[in-house]
PDB file of C-alpha atoms and ligand atoms in Angstrom:
ATOM      1  CA  MET M   1       0.038   0.301  -0.088  1.00 55.00           C
ATOM      2  CA  TYR M   2       1.429   3.055  -0.901  1.00 52.00           C
ATOM      3  CA  VAL M   3       0.631   6.073   1.441  1.00 60.00           C
ATOM      4  CA  LYS M   4       0.745   9.643   0.948  1.00 65.00           C
ATOM      5  CA  ALA M   5       0.115  11.001   4.616  1.00 70.00           C
ATOM      6  CA  PRO M   6       2.769  11.930   7.195  1.00 82.00           C
ATOM      7  CA  VAL M   7       3.102   9.963  10.281  1.00 93.00           C
ATOM      8  CA  SER M   8       1.760  12.259  13.215  1.00 95.00           C
ATOM      9  CA  ILE M   9       0.502   9.671  15.599  1.00 97.00           C
ATOM     10  CA  CYS M  10       2.298   7.224  17.762  1.00 98.00           C
ATOM     11  CA  LEU M  11       0.724   4.142  19.412  1.00 98.00           C
ATOM     12  CA  PHE M  12       1.712   2.662  22.591  1.00 98.00           C
ATOM     13  CA  PRO M  13       0.473  -0.739  23.448  1.00 97.00           C
ATOM     14  CA  ALA M  14       0.484  -0.757  27.211  1.00 94.00           C
ATOM     15  CA  ALA M  15      -1.636  -3.342  28.452  1.00 91.00           C
ATOM     16  CA  GLY M  16       0.679  -6.173  29.039  1.00 87.00           C
ATOM     17  CA  TYR M  17       1.292  -7.563  32.588  1.00 85.00           C
ATOM     18  CA  GLY M  18       5.061  -7.087  33.175  1.00 85.00           C
ATOM     19  CA  THR M  19       5.176 -10.483  34.819  1.00 89.00           C
ATOM     20  CA  ARG M  20       9.207 -10.323  34.533  1.00 91.00           C
ATOM     21  CA  PHE M  21       9.070  -7.413  37.158  1.00 93.00           C
ATOM     22  CA  LEU M  22       6.967  -8.977  39.762  1.00 94.00           C
ATOM     23  CA  PRO M  23       6.243  -7.923  42.475  1.00 94.00           C
ATOM     24  CA  ALA M  24       6.937  -4.188  41.326  1.00 92.00           C
ATOM     25  CA  THR M  25       4.101  -4.510  38.705  1.00 92.00           C
ATOM     26  CA  LYS M  26       1.609  -6.110  40.864  1.00 91.00           C
ATOM     27  CA  ALA M  27      -0.308  -2.703  41.193  1.00 91.00           C
ATOM     28  CA  MET M  28       1.931  -0.516  38.828  1.00 93.00           C
ATOM     29  CA  PRO M  29       2.022  -0.649  35.089  1.00 94.00           C
ATOM     30  CA  LYS M  30       5.276  -1.914  33.889  1.00 94.00           C
ATOM     31  CA  GLU M  31       5.341   1.309  31.456  1.00 95.00           C
ATOM     32  CA  MET M  32       5.622   3.437  34.596  1.00 96.00           C
ATOM     33  CA  LEU M  33       8.774   1.869  35.763  1.00 96.00           C
ATOM     34  CA  PRO M  34      11.470   4.708  36.006  1.00 97.00           C
ATOM     35  CA  VAL M  35      14.756   4.823  34.499  1.00 97.00           C
ATOM     36  CA  LEU M  36      16.626   7.572  36.763  1.00 96.00           C
ATOM     37  CA  THR M  37      13.476   9.705  37.408  1.00 93.00           C
ATOM     38  CA  LYS M  38      11.404   9.488  34.322  1.00 96.00           C
ATOM     39  CA  PRO M  39       8.918   6.605  33.581  1.00 97.00           C
ATOM     40  CA  LEU M  40       9.756   4.350  30.506  1.00 97.00           C
ATOM     41  CA  ILE M  41       6.783   5.600  28.804  1.00 97.00           C
ATOM     42  CA  GLN M  42       7.704   8.964  28.742  1.00 97.00           C
ATOM     43  CA  TYR M  43      11.066   8.232  27.108  1.00 97.00           C
ATOM     44  CA  GLY M  44       8.734   6.867  24.494  1.00 97.00           C
ATOM     45  CA  VAL M  45       6.470   9.820  24.229  1.00 98.00           C
ATOM     46  CA  GLU M  46       9.393  12.242  24.089  1.00 96.00           C
ATOM     47  CA  GLU M  47      11.026  10.214  21.123  1.00 97.00           C
ATOM     48  CA  ALA M  48       7.794  10.188  19.251  1.00 97.00           C
ATOM     49  CA  MET M  49       7.435  14.100  19.979  1.00 96.00           C
ATOM     50  CA  ALA M  50      11.051  14.519  18.578  1.00 95.00           C
ATOM     51  CA  ALA M  51      10.079  12.598  15.422  1.00 96.00           C
ATOM     52  CA  GLY M  52       7.242  15.091  14.812  1.00 95.00           C
ATOM     53  CA  MET M  53       4.197  13.401  16.375  1.00 96.00           C
ATOM     54  CA  ASN M  54       1.953  15.012  18.811  1.00 95.00           C
ATOM     55  CA  THR M  55      -0.919  12.740  19.165  1.00 97.00           C
ATOM     56  CA  MET M  56      -0.177   9.780  21.438  1.00 98.00           C
ATOM     57  CA  ALA M  57      -2.951   6.888  21.499  1.00 98.00           C
ATOM     58  CA  ILE M  58      -2.301   4.399  24.199  1.00 97.00           C
ATOM     59  CA  VAL M  59      -3.821   0.972  24.374  1.00 97.00           C
ATOM     60  CA  THR M  60      -4.053   0.315  28.263  1.00 95.00           C
ATOM     61  CA  GLY M  61      -5.763  -2.550  30.471  1.00 90.00           C
ATOM     62  CA  ARG M  62      -6.903  -2.944  33.743  1.00 86.00           C
ATOM     63  CA  GLY M  63      -4.607  -1.567  36.418  1.00 85.00           C
ATOM     64  CA  LYS M  64      -2.966   1.245  34.289  1.00 90.00           C
ATOM     65  CA  ARG M  65      -4.724   4.192  35.299  1.00 91.00           C
ATOM     66  CA  ALA M  66      -1.308   5.515  36.558  1.00 94.00           C
ATOM     67  CA  ILE M  67      -0.266   6.297  33.075  1.00 96.00           C
ATOM     68  CA  GLU M  68      -3.239   8.594  32.071  1.00 95.00           C
ATOM     69  CA  ASP M  69      -2.471  10.511  35.395  1.00 94.00           C
ATOM     70  CA  HIS M  70       0.966  10.878  34.529  1.00 95.00           C
ATOM     71  CA  PHE M  71      -0.005  12.726  31.473  1.00 96.00           C
ATOM     72  CA  ASP M  72      -2.348  14.929  33.110  1.00 93.00           C
ATOM     73  CA  VAL M  73      -1.870  17.976  35.430  1.00 88.00           C
ATOM     74  CA  SER M  74      -1.790  17.199  39.257  1.00 85.00           C
ATOM     75  CA  TYR M  75      -3.060  20.495  40.731  1.00 84.00           C
ATOM     76  CA  GLU M  76      -2.376  19.542  44.159  1.00 87.00           C
ATOM     77  CA  LEU M  77       1.216  18.951  43.522  1.00 87.00           C
ATOM     78  CA  GLU M  78       1.708  21.941  41.324  1.00 83.00           C
ATOM     79  CA  HIS M  79       0.200  24.040  44.175  1.00 85.00           C
ATOM     80  CA  GLN M  80       2.454  22.381  46.628  1.00 86.00           C
ATOM     81  CA  ILE M  81       5.816  23.121  44.958  1.00 86.00           C
ATOM     82  CA  LYS M  82       4.954  26.268  43.084  1.00 86.00           C
ATOM     83  CA  GLY M  83       7.834  28.449  43.391  1.00 85.00           C
ATOM     84  CA  THR M  84      10.456  26.011  45.159  1.00 88.00           C
ATOM     85  CA  SER M  85      13.516  24.753  43.392  1.00 84.00           C
ATOM     86  CA  LYS M  86      11.470  21.207  42.599  1.00 85.00           C
ATOM     87  CA  GLU M  87       9.539  23.056  40.073  1.00 84.00           C
ATOM     88  CA  LYS M  88      11.918  22.391  37.507  1.00 85.00           C
ATOM     89  CA  GLN M  89      11.664  18.631  37.638  1.00 86.00           C
ATOM     90  CA  LEU M  90       8.150  19.105  36.088  1.00 85.00           C
ATOM     91  CA  ALA M  91       9.286  21.171  33.226  1.00 85.00           C
ATOM     92  CA  ASP M  92       9.588  18.254  30.760  1.00 89.00           C
ATOM     93  CA  ILE M  93       6.141  16.595  31.610  1.00 91.00           C
ATOM     94  CA  ARG M  94       4.542  20.056  31.626  1.00 90.00           C
ATOM     95  CA  HIS M  95       5.824  20.625  28.187  1.00 92.00           C
ATOM     96  CA  ILE M  96       4.709  17.195  26.741  1.00 95.00           C
ATOM     97  CA  ILE M  97       0.976  17.843  28.273  1.00 94.00           C
ATOM     98  CA  ASP M  98       1.097  21.219  26.485  1.00 94.00           C
ATOM     99  CA  LYS M  99       2.065  19.956  23.386  1.00 96.00           C
ATOM    100  CA  CYS M 100       0.441  16.750  22.709  1.00 96.00           C
ATOM    101  CA  THR M 101      -3.157  15.089  22.939  1.00 97.00           C
ATOM    102  CA  PHE M 102      -3.414  11.637  24.608  1.00 97.00           C
ATOM    103  CA  SER M 103      -6.323   9.350  23.774  1.00 97.00           C
ATOM    104  CA  TYR M 104      -7.146   6.027  25.545  1.00 97.00           C
ATOM    105  CA  THR M 105      -8.747   2.718  24.717  1.00 97.00           C
ATOM    106  CA  ARG M 106      -8.525  -0.464  26.957  1.00 95.00           C
ATOM    107  CA  GLN M 107      -7.657  -4.046  25.538  1.00 94.00           C
ATOM    108  CA  VAL M 108     -10.193  -6.111  27.455  1.00 92.00           C
ATOM    109  CA  GLU M 109      -8.498  -9.343  26.840  1.00 90.00           C
ATOM    110  CA  MET M 110      -4.653 -10.154  26.359  1.00 89.00           C
ATOM    111  CA  LYS M 111      -4.592 -11.711  22.906  1.00 93.00           C
ATOM    112  CA  GLY M 112      -1.289 -10.547  21.585  1.00 94.00           C
ATOM    113  CA  LEU M 113       0.603  -7.590  20.245  1.00 96.00           C
ATOM    114  CA  GLY M 114      -1.582  -7.761  16.823  1.00 97.00           C
ATOM    115  CA  HIS M 115      -4.679  -7.660  18.830  1.00 97.00           C
ATOM    116  CA  ALA M 116      -3.493  -4.763  20.802  1.00 97.00           C
ATOM    117  CA  ILE M 117      -2.656  -2.913  17.655  1.00 98.00           C
ATOM    118  CA  LEU M 118      -5.944  -3.826  16.210  1.00 98.00           C
ATOM    119  CA  THR M 119      -7.614  -2.505  19.402  1.00 97.00           C
ATOM    120  CA  GLY M 120      -5.888   0.816  18.818  1.00 97.00           C
ATOM    121  CA  GLU M 121      -7.680   1.205  15.471  1.00 97.00           C
ATOM    122  CA  THR M 122     -10.590   3.309  16.907  1.00 97.00           C
ATOM    123  CA  LEU M 123      -7.853   5.935  18.198  1.00 97.00           C
ATOM    124  CA  ILE M 124      -5.779   5.633  14.793  1.00 97.00           C
ATOM    125  CA  GLY M 125      -8.550   5.639  11.789  1.00 94.00           C
ATOM    126  CA  HIS M 126      -7.073   5.611   8.637  1.00 94.00           C
ATOM    127  CA  GLN M 127      -3.423   7.039   8.524  1.00 95.00           C
ATOM    128  CA  PRO M 128       0.002   5.792   8.848  1.00 97.00           C
ATOM    129  CA  PHE M 129       1.051   5.418  12.343  1.00 98.00           C
ATOM    130  CA  SER M 130       4.157   4.741  14.485  1.00 98.00           C
ATOM    131  CA  VAL M 131       4.259   2.051  17.147  1.00 98.00           C
ATOM    132  CA  ILE M 132       6.563   2.396  20.300  1.00 98.00           C
ATOM    133  CA  LEU M 133       6.909  -0.718  22.764  1.00 97.00           C
ATOM    134  CA  ALA M 134       8.330   1.298  25.890  1.00 97.00           C
ATOM    135  CA  ASP M 135       9.964  -1.397  27.565  1.00 95.00           C
ATOM    136  CA  ASP M 136      12.481  -1.096  24.572  1.00 97.00           C
ATOM    137  CA  LEU M 137      14.134   2.139  25.372  1.00 97.00           C
ATOM    138  CA  CYS M 138      16.305   3.393  22.649  1.00 96.00           C
ATOM    139  CA  VAL M 139      18.827   6.247  23.007  1.00 94.00           C
ATOM    140  CA  ASN M 140      20.858   7.727  20.103  1.00 92.00           C
ATOM    141  CA  GLY M 141      21.953  11.382  20.978  1.00 83.00           C
ATOM    142  CA  ASP M 142      19.629  13.965  19.125  1.00 79.00           C
ATOM    143  CA  GLU M 143      18.252  11.677  16.420  1.00 92.00           C
ATOM    144  CA  GLY M 144      15.895   9.116  17.818  1.00 95.00           C
ATOM    145  CA  VAL M 145      15.017   6.047  16.149  1.00 97.00           C
ATOM    146  CA  LEU M 146      11.543   6.742  15.399  1.00 97.00           C
ATOM    147  CA  THR M 147      12.970  10.016  13.632  1.00 96.00           C
ATOM    148  CA  GLN M 148      15.250   7.980  11.439  1.00 97.00           C
ATOM    149  CA  MET M 149      12.148   5.789  10.341  1.00 97.00           C
ATOM    150  CA  VAL M 150       9.932   8.631   9.722  1.00 96.00           C
ATOM    151  CA  GLU M 151      12.634   9.976   7.236  1.00 96.00           C
ATOM    152  CA  LEU M 152      12.783   6.430   5.331  1.00 97.00           C
ATOM    153  CA  PHE M 153       9.014   6.592   5.407  1.00 96.00           C
ATOM    154  CA  LYS M 154       9.088   9.678   3.392  1.00 95.00           C
ATOM    155  CA  LYS M 155      11.140   7.674   0.712  1.00 95.00           C
ATOM    156  CA  TYR M 156       9.377   4.351   0.760  1.00 95.00           C
ATOM    157  CA  ARG M 157       5.744   5.039   1.958  1.00 95.00           C
ATOM    158  CA  CYS M 158       5.345   1.410   3.377  1.00 96.00           C
ATOM    159  CA  SER M 159       5.527  -0.311   6.818  1.00 98.00           C
ATOM    160  CA  ILE M 160       8.842  -0.228   8.597  1.00 98.00           C
ATOM    161  CA  VAL M 161      10.180  -2.314  11.086  1.00 98.00           C
ATOM    162  CA  ALA M 162      13.446  -1.350  13.203  1.00 98.00           C
ATOM    163  CA  ILE M 163      15.855  -4.480  13.750  1.00 98.00           C
ATOM    164  CA  GLU M 164      19.295  -5.196  15.283  1.00 97.00           C
ATOM    165  CA  GLU M 165      21.541  -8.158  14.962  1.00 97.00           C
ATOM    166  CA  ILE M 166      21.129 -10.364  18.020  1.00 97.00           C
ATOM    167  CA  ASP M 167      22.977 -13.338  19.420  1.00 96.00           C
ATOM    168  CA  PRO M 168      21.769 -16.496  17.327  1.00 97.00           C
ATOM    169  CA  SER M 169      20.739 -18.038  20.541  1.00 97.00           C
ATOM    170  CA  GLN M 170      18.143 -15.370  21.148  1.00 96.00           C
ATOM    171  CA  THR M 171      16.088 -15.885  18.236  1.00 97.00           C
ATOM    172  CA  ASP M 172      13.201 -17.314  20.212  1.00 96.00           C
ATOM    173  CA  LYS M 173      12.546 -13.959  21.925  1.00 95.00           C
ATOM    174  CA  TYR M 174      11.939 -11.839  18.823  1.00 97.00           C
ATOM    175  CA  GLY M 175      10.175 -11.550  15.492  1.00 97.00           C
ATOM    176  CA  VAL M 176      13.283 -12.206  13.244  1.00 98.00           C
ATOM    177  CA  ILE M 177      13.470 -11.107   9.421  1.00 98.00           C
ATOM    178  CA  ALA M 178      15.172 -12.021   6.247  1.00 98.00           C
ATOM    179  CA  GLY M 179      15.376  -9.847   3.147  1.00 97.00           C
ATOM    180  CA  GLU M 180      17.491  -8.283   0.456  1.00 97.00           C
ATOM    181  CA  GLU M 181      19.697  -5.429   1.594  1.00 97.00           C
ATOM    182  CA  ILE M 182      18.632  -2.639  -0.980  1.00 97.00           C
ATOM    183  CA  ALA M 183      20.744  -0.095   0.732  1.00 97.00           C
ATOM    184  CA  PRO M 184      23.135   0.046   3.399  1.00 97.00           C
ATOM    185  CA  ASN M 185      21.261  -1.033   6.619  1.00 97.00           C
ATOM    186  CA  ILE M 186      17.828  -1.214   4.565  1.00 98.00           C
ATOM    187  CA  TYR M 187      16.201  -4.496   3.852  1.00 98.00           C
ATOM    188  CA  ARG M 188      13.216  -5.415   1.753  1.00 98.00           C
ATOM    189  CA  VAL M 189      11.522  -8.025   3.791  1.00 98.00           C
ATOM    190  CA  SER M 190      10.779 -11.292   2.211  1.00 98.00           C
ATOM    191  CA  THR M 191      10.322 -13.637   5.254  1.00 97.00           C
ATOM    192  CA  MET M 192       9.195 -12.758   8.841  1.00 97.00           C
ATOM    193  CA  VAL M 193       8.648 -15.615  11.722  1.00 97.00           C
ATOM    194  CA  GLU M 194       7.872 -14.810  15.261  1.00 97.00           C
ATOM    195  CA  LYS M 195      10.100 -16.160  17.873  1.00 97.00           C
ATOM    196  CA  PRO M 196      11.685 -19.005  15.874  1.00 97.00           C
ATOM    197  CA  ALA M 197      13.962 -21.638  17.592  1.00 97.00           C
ATOM    198  CA  PRO M 198      17.646 -21.032  16.649  1.00 97.00           C
ATOM    199  CA  ALA M 199      17.775 -23.850  14.318  1.00 96.00           C
ATOM    200  CA  ASP M 200      14.811 -22.500  12.669  1.00 96.00           C
ATOM    201  CA  ALA M 201      15.746 -18.647  12.290  1.00 97.00           C
ATOM    202  CA  PRO M 202      16.279 -17.338   9.060  1.00 97.00           C
ATOM    203  CA  THR M 203      18.758 -14.913  10.162  1.00 97.00           C
ATOM    204  CA  ASN M 204      19.716 -13.212  13.408  1.00 97.00           C
ATOM    205  CA  LEU M 205      18.070  -9.846  12.446  1.00 98.00           C
ATOM    206  CA  ALA M 206      15.490  -9.243  15.216  1.00 98.00           C
ATOM    207  CA  ILE M 207      12.726  -6.777  15.199  1.00 98.00           C
ATOM    208  CA  ILE M 208      12.770  -4.474  18.335  1.00 97.00           C
ATOM    209  CA  GLY M 209       9.807  -2.215  19.270  1.00 97.00           C
ATOM    210  CA  ARG M 210       9.528   0.403  16.697  1.00 98.00           C
ATOM    211  CA  TYR M 211       7.400   0.069  13.865  1.00 98.00           C
ATOM    212  CA  ILE M 212       5.626   2.249  11.333  1.00 98.00           C
ATOM    213  CA  LEU M 213       2.489   0.763   9.856  1.00 98.00           C
ATOM    214  CA  THR M 214       0.368   1.457   7.032  1.00 97.00           C
ATOM    215  CA  PRO M 215      -3.376   1.423   7.918  1.00 97.00           C
ATOM    216  CA  ASP M 216      -4.194  -1.482   5.729  1.00 97.00           C
ATOM    217  CA  ILE M 217      -2.590  -3.331   8.494  1.00 98.00           C
ATOM    218  CA  PHE M 218      -5.814  -3.251  10.458  1.00 98.00           C
ATOM    219  CA  ASP M 219      -7.660  -5.415   7.882  1.00 98.00           C
ATOM    220  CA  ILE M 220      -4.873  -7.902   7.544  1.00 98.00           C
ATOM    221  CA  LEU M 221      -5.007  -8.275  11.622  1.00 98.00           C
ATOM    222  CA  ARG M 222      -8.778  -8.771  11.532  1.00 97.00           C
ATOM    223  CA  GLU M 223      -8.193 -11.873   9.449  1.00 97.00           C
ATOM    224  CA  THR M 224      -4.932 -12.958  11.077  1.00 97.00           C
ATOM    225  CA  LYS M 225      -5.414 -16.354  12.945  1.00 96.00           C
ATOM    226  CA  PRO M 226      -3.614 -16.741  16.290  1.00 96.00           C
ATOM    227  CA  GLY M 227      -0.037 -17.843  15.885  1.00 95.00           C
ATOM    228  CA  LYS M 228       2.937 -18.330  18.215  1.00 95.00           C
ATOM    229  CA  GLY M 229       1.572 -18.903  21.553  1.00 94.00           C
ATOM    230  CA  GLY M 230      -1.912 -18.642  20.435  1.00 95.00           C
ATOM    231  CA  GLU M 231      -1.614 -15.001  20.159  1.00 96.00           C
ATOM    232  CA  ILE M 232      -2.421 -12.647  17.266  1.00 97.00           C
ATOM    233  CA  GLN M 233       0.992 -11.710  16.151  1.00 97.00           C
ATOM    234  CA  ILE M 234       1.829  -8.492  14.184  1.00 98.00           C
ATOM    235  CA  THR M 235       4.632 -10.182  12.764  1.00 98.00           C
ATOM    236  CA  ASP M 236       2.343 -12.568  10.833  1.00 98.00           C
ATOM    237  CA  ALA M 237       0.124  -9.652   9.673  1.00 98.00           C
ATOM    238  CA  LEU M 238       3.332  -7.938   8.462  1.00 98.00           C
ATOM    239  CA  MET M 239       4.258 -10.956   6.591  1.00 98.00           C
ATOM    240  CA  GLU M 240       1.046 -10.485   4.489  1.00 97.00           C
ATOM    241  CA  GLN M 241       2.192  -7.005   3.523  1.00 98.00           C
ATOM    242  CA  ALA M 242       5.782  -8.270   3.141  1.00 98.00           C
ATOM    243  CA  LYS M 243       4.623 -10.715   0.225  1.00 97.00           C
ATOM    244  CA  ALA M 244       3.658  -7.686  -1.900  1.00 96.00           C
ATOM    245  CA  GLY M 245       7.093  -6.200  -1.052  1.00 96.00           C
ATOM    246  CA  ASN M 246       5.791  -3.770   1.357  1.00 97.00           C
ATOM    247  CA  VAL M 247       7.768  -4.020   4.306  1.00 98.00           C
ATOM    248  CA  ILE M 248      11.173  -2.564   5.000  1.00 98.00           C
ATOM    249  CA  ALA M 249      13.367  -3.365   7.896  1.00 98.00           C
ATOM    250  CA  TYR M 250      15.880  -0.817   9.077  1.00 98.00           C
ATOM    251  CA  LYS M 251      19.125  -1.471  11.123  1.00 98.00           C
ATOM    252  CA  PHE M 252      19.020   1.680  13.211  1.00 97.00           C
ATOM    253  CA  ARG M 253      21.836   4.031  14.857  1.00 96.00           C
ATOM    254  CA  GLY M 254      21.592   3.944  18.348  1.00 96.00           C
ATOM    255  CA  LYS M 255      21.462   1.625  21.482  1.00 96.00           C
ATOM    256  CA  ARG M 256      18.577  -0.348  22.658  1.00 97.00           C
ATOM    257  CA  TYR M 257      17.777  -1.392  26.191  1.00 98.00           C
ATOM    258  CA  ASP M 258      15.416  -4.382  26.595  1.00 96.00           C
ATOM    259  CA  CYS M 259      13.756  -2.896  29.834  1.00 96.00           C
ATOM    260  CA  GLY M 260      11.313  -5.571  29.672  1.00 94.00           C
ATOM    261  CA  SER M 261      14.129  -7.635  31.306  1.00 94.00           C
ATOM    262  CA  VAL M 262      15.768  -6.999  34.920  1.00 95.00           C
ATOM    263  CA  ASP M 263      19.336  -6.979  33.055  1.00 96.00           C
ATOM    264  CA  GLY M 264      18.262  -4.781  30.445  1.00 97.00           C
ATOM    265  CA  TYR M 265      16.668  -2.450  33.039  1.00 97.00           C
ATOM    266  CA  VAL M 266      19.628  -2.340  35.101  1.00 97.00           C
ATOM    267  CA  GLU M 267      22.023  -1.656  32.124  1.00 98.00           C
ATOM    268  CA  ALA M 268      19.934   1.267  30.878  1.00 98.00           C
ATOM    269  CA  THR M 269      19.822   2.626  34.371  1.00 98.00           C
ATOM    270  CA  VAL M 270      23.651   2.653  34.775  1.00 98.00           C
ATOM    271  CA  ASP M 271      24.518   3.975  31.489  1.00 97.00           C
ATOM    272  CA  LEU M 272      21.795   6.855  31.515  1.00 96.00           C
ATOM    273  CA  TYR M 273      22.919   7.654  35.055  1.00 97.00           C
ATOM    274  CA  GLU M 274      26.579   7.710  34.005  1.00 95.00           C
ATOM    275  CA  GLN M 275      25.630  10.057  30.979  1.00 93.00           C
ATOM    276  CA  SER M 276      23.653  12.461  33.147  1.00 90.00           C
ATOM    277  CA  LYS M 277      26.673  12.736  35.492  1.00 91.00           C
ATOM    278  CA  LYS M 278      28.696  13.680  32.527  1.00 88.00           C
ATOM    279  CA  ASN M 279      26.211  16.072  31.490  1.00 86.00           C
ATOM    280  CA  ASP M 280      26.096  17.758  35.200  1.00 84.00           C
ATOM    281  CA  GLU M 281      29.860  18.127  35.052  1.00 84.00           C
ATOM    282  CA  ARG M 282      29.808  19.970  31.591  1.00 76.00           C
TER     283      ARG M 282
HETATM  284  C1  G1P Z 301       7.077  -8.543  20.678  1.00 63.98           C
HETATM  285  C2  G1P Z 301       6.778  -8.700  19.055  1.00 63.98           C
HETATM  286  C3  G1P Z 301       8.346  -9.323  18.768  1.00 63.98           C
HETATM  287  C4  G1P Z 301       9.187  -8.322  18.621  1.00 63.98           C
HETATM  288  C5  G1P Z 301       9.405  -7.775  20.115  1.00 63.98           C
HETATM  289  C6  G1P Z 301      10.307  -6.559  20.463  1.00 63.98           C
HETATM  290  O1  G1P Z 301       7.448  -9.435  21.284  1.00 63.98           O
HETATM  291  O2  G1P Z 301       5.804  -9.930  19.018  1.00 63.98           O
HETATM  292  O3  G1P Z 301       8.147  -9.652  17.256  1.00 63.98           O
HETATM  293  O4  G1P Z 301      10.490  -8.890  18.285  1.00 63.98           O
HETATM  294  O5  G1P Z 301       8.065  -7.445  20.756  1.00 63.98           O
HETATM  295  O6  G1P Z 301      10.330  -6.217  21.409  1.00 63.98           O
HETATM  296  P1  G1P Z 301       7.260  -9.427  23.071  1.00 63.98           P
HETATM  297  O7  G1P Z 301       8.475  -8.978  23.631  1.00 63.98           O
HETATM  298  O8  G1P Z 301       6.112  -8.534  23.366  1.00 63.98           O
HETATM  299  O9  G1P Z 301       7.107 -10.737  23.686  1.00 63.98           O
END
């Protein structure tokens, strides 16, 4: 599908349970786990804003109200800290609330990432959109991963997935692609498989949590049968687009932390802490 419209909306599937972080995530959404002082989902929203988007569509679920409260004014708190040195700690979130519109819908049953994205259709309508999985935290100086992908979208006008090379033993944790490298770091996807065993994986090029999708994906998702793990997989729906040559995979510039795992979360915390100390010294 060739799509003319720009990408102005970002979808955040945020209904998952975050079981790897129990008990921390028993009553708190995993998207609200902080790296330093900022919750994971705020990093995602800032990355989307930097890429030119100001509409954030969030698919939530039970127990996720803290996300809505985070992207809203807290009058009591504002009143309490008005005129104190603490006010500056709210500057970034105030800026976000000023510039962006947030809309929410609930995923009632957990039937996979593809199902979560289809649930978001009501907030997206018929336009291309980006998807951020907030537990994949991506950093790359001033040019975020989504900014890089929006640039590519202007050229290719089809769905785009961000990929990175992983250790071949880890393929069963990711969607894995294969395709022809049509330009440096850019692949026209021919095959996509959700979480293959290492022996069955076509390559070690893994999809990470950044997508740009054309809106025909919704019709495809409606027809997509449950796949790996009995869930409706976005990877399977994208494979339908790929059959028509309409999926690009992009090996992005930057570093991605798997903050859905304790190891990745700690690594992100340590790296961003060291970076912030360096910035303070300047
Ligand atoms: C999802 C996708 C998978 C992708 C991954 C990136 O899996 O299904 O294709 O590689 O996100 O983080 P999940 O991590 O939700 O199991």
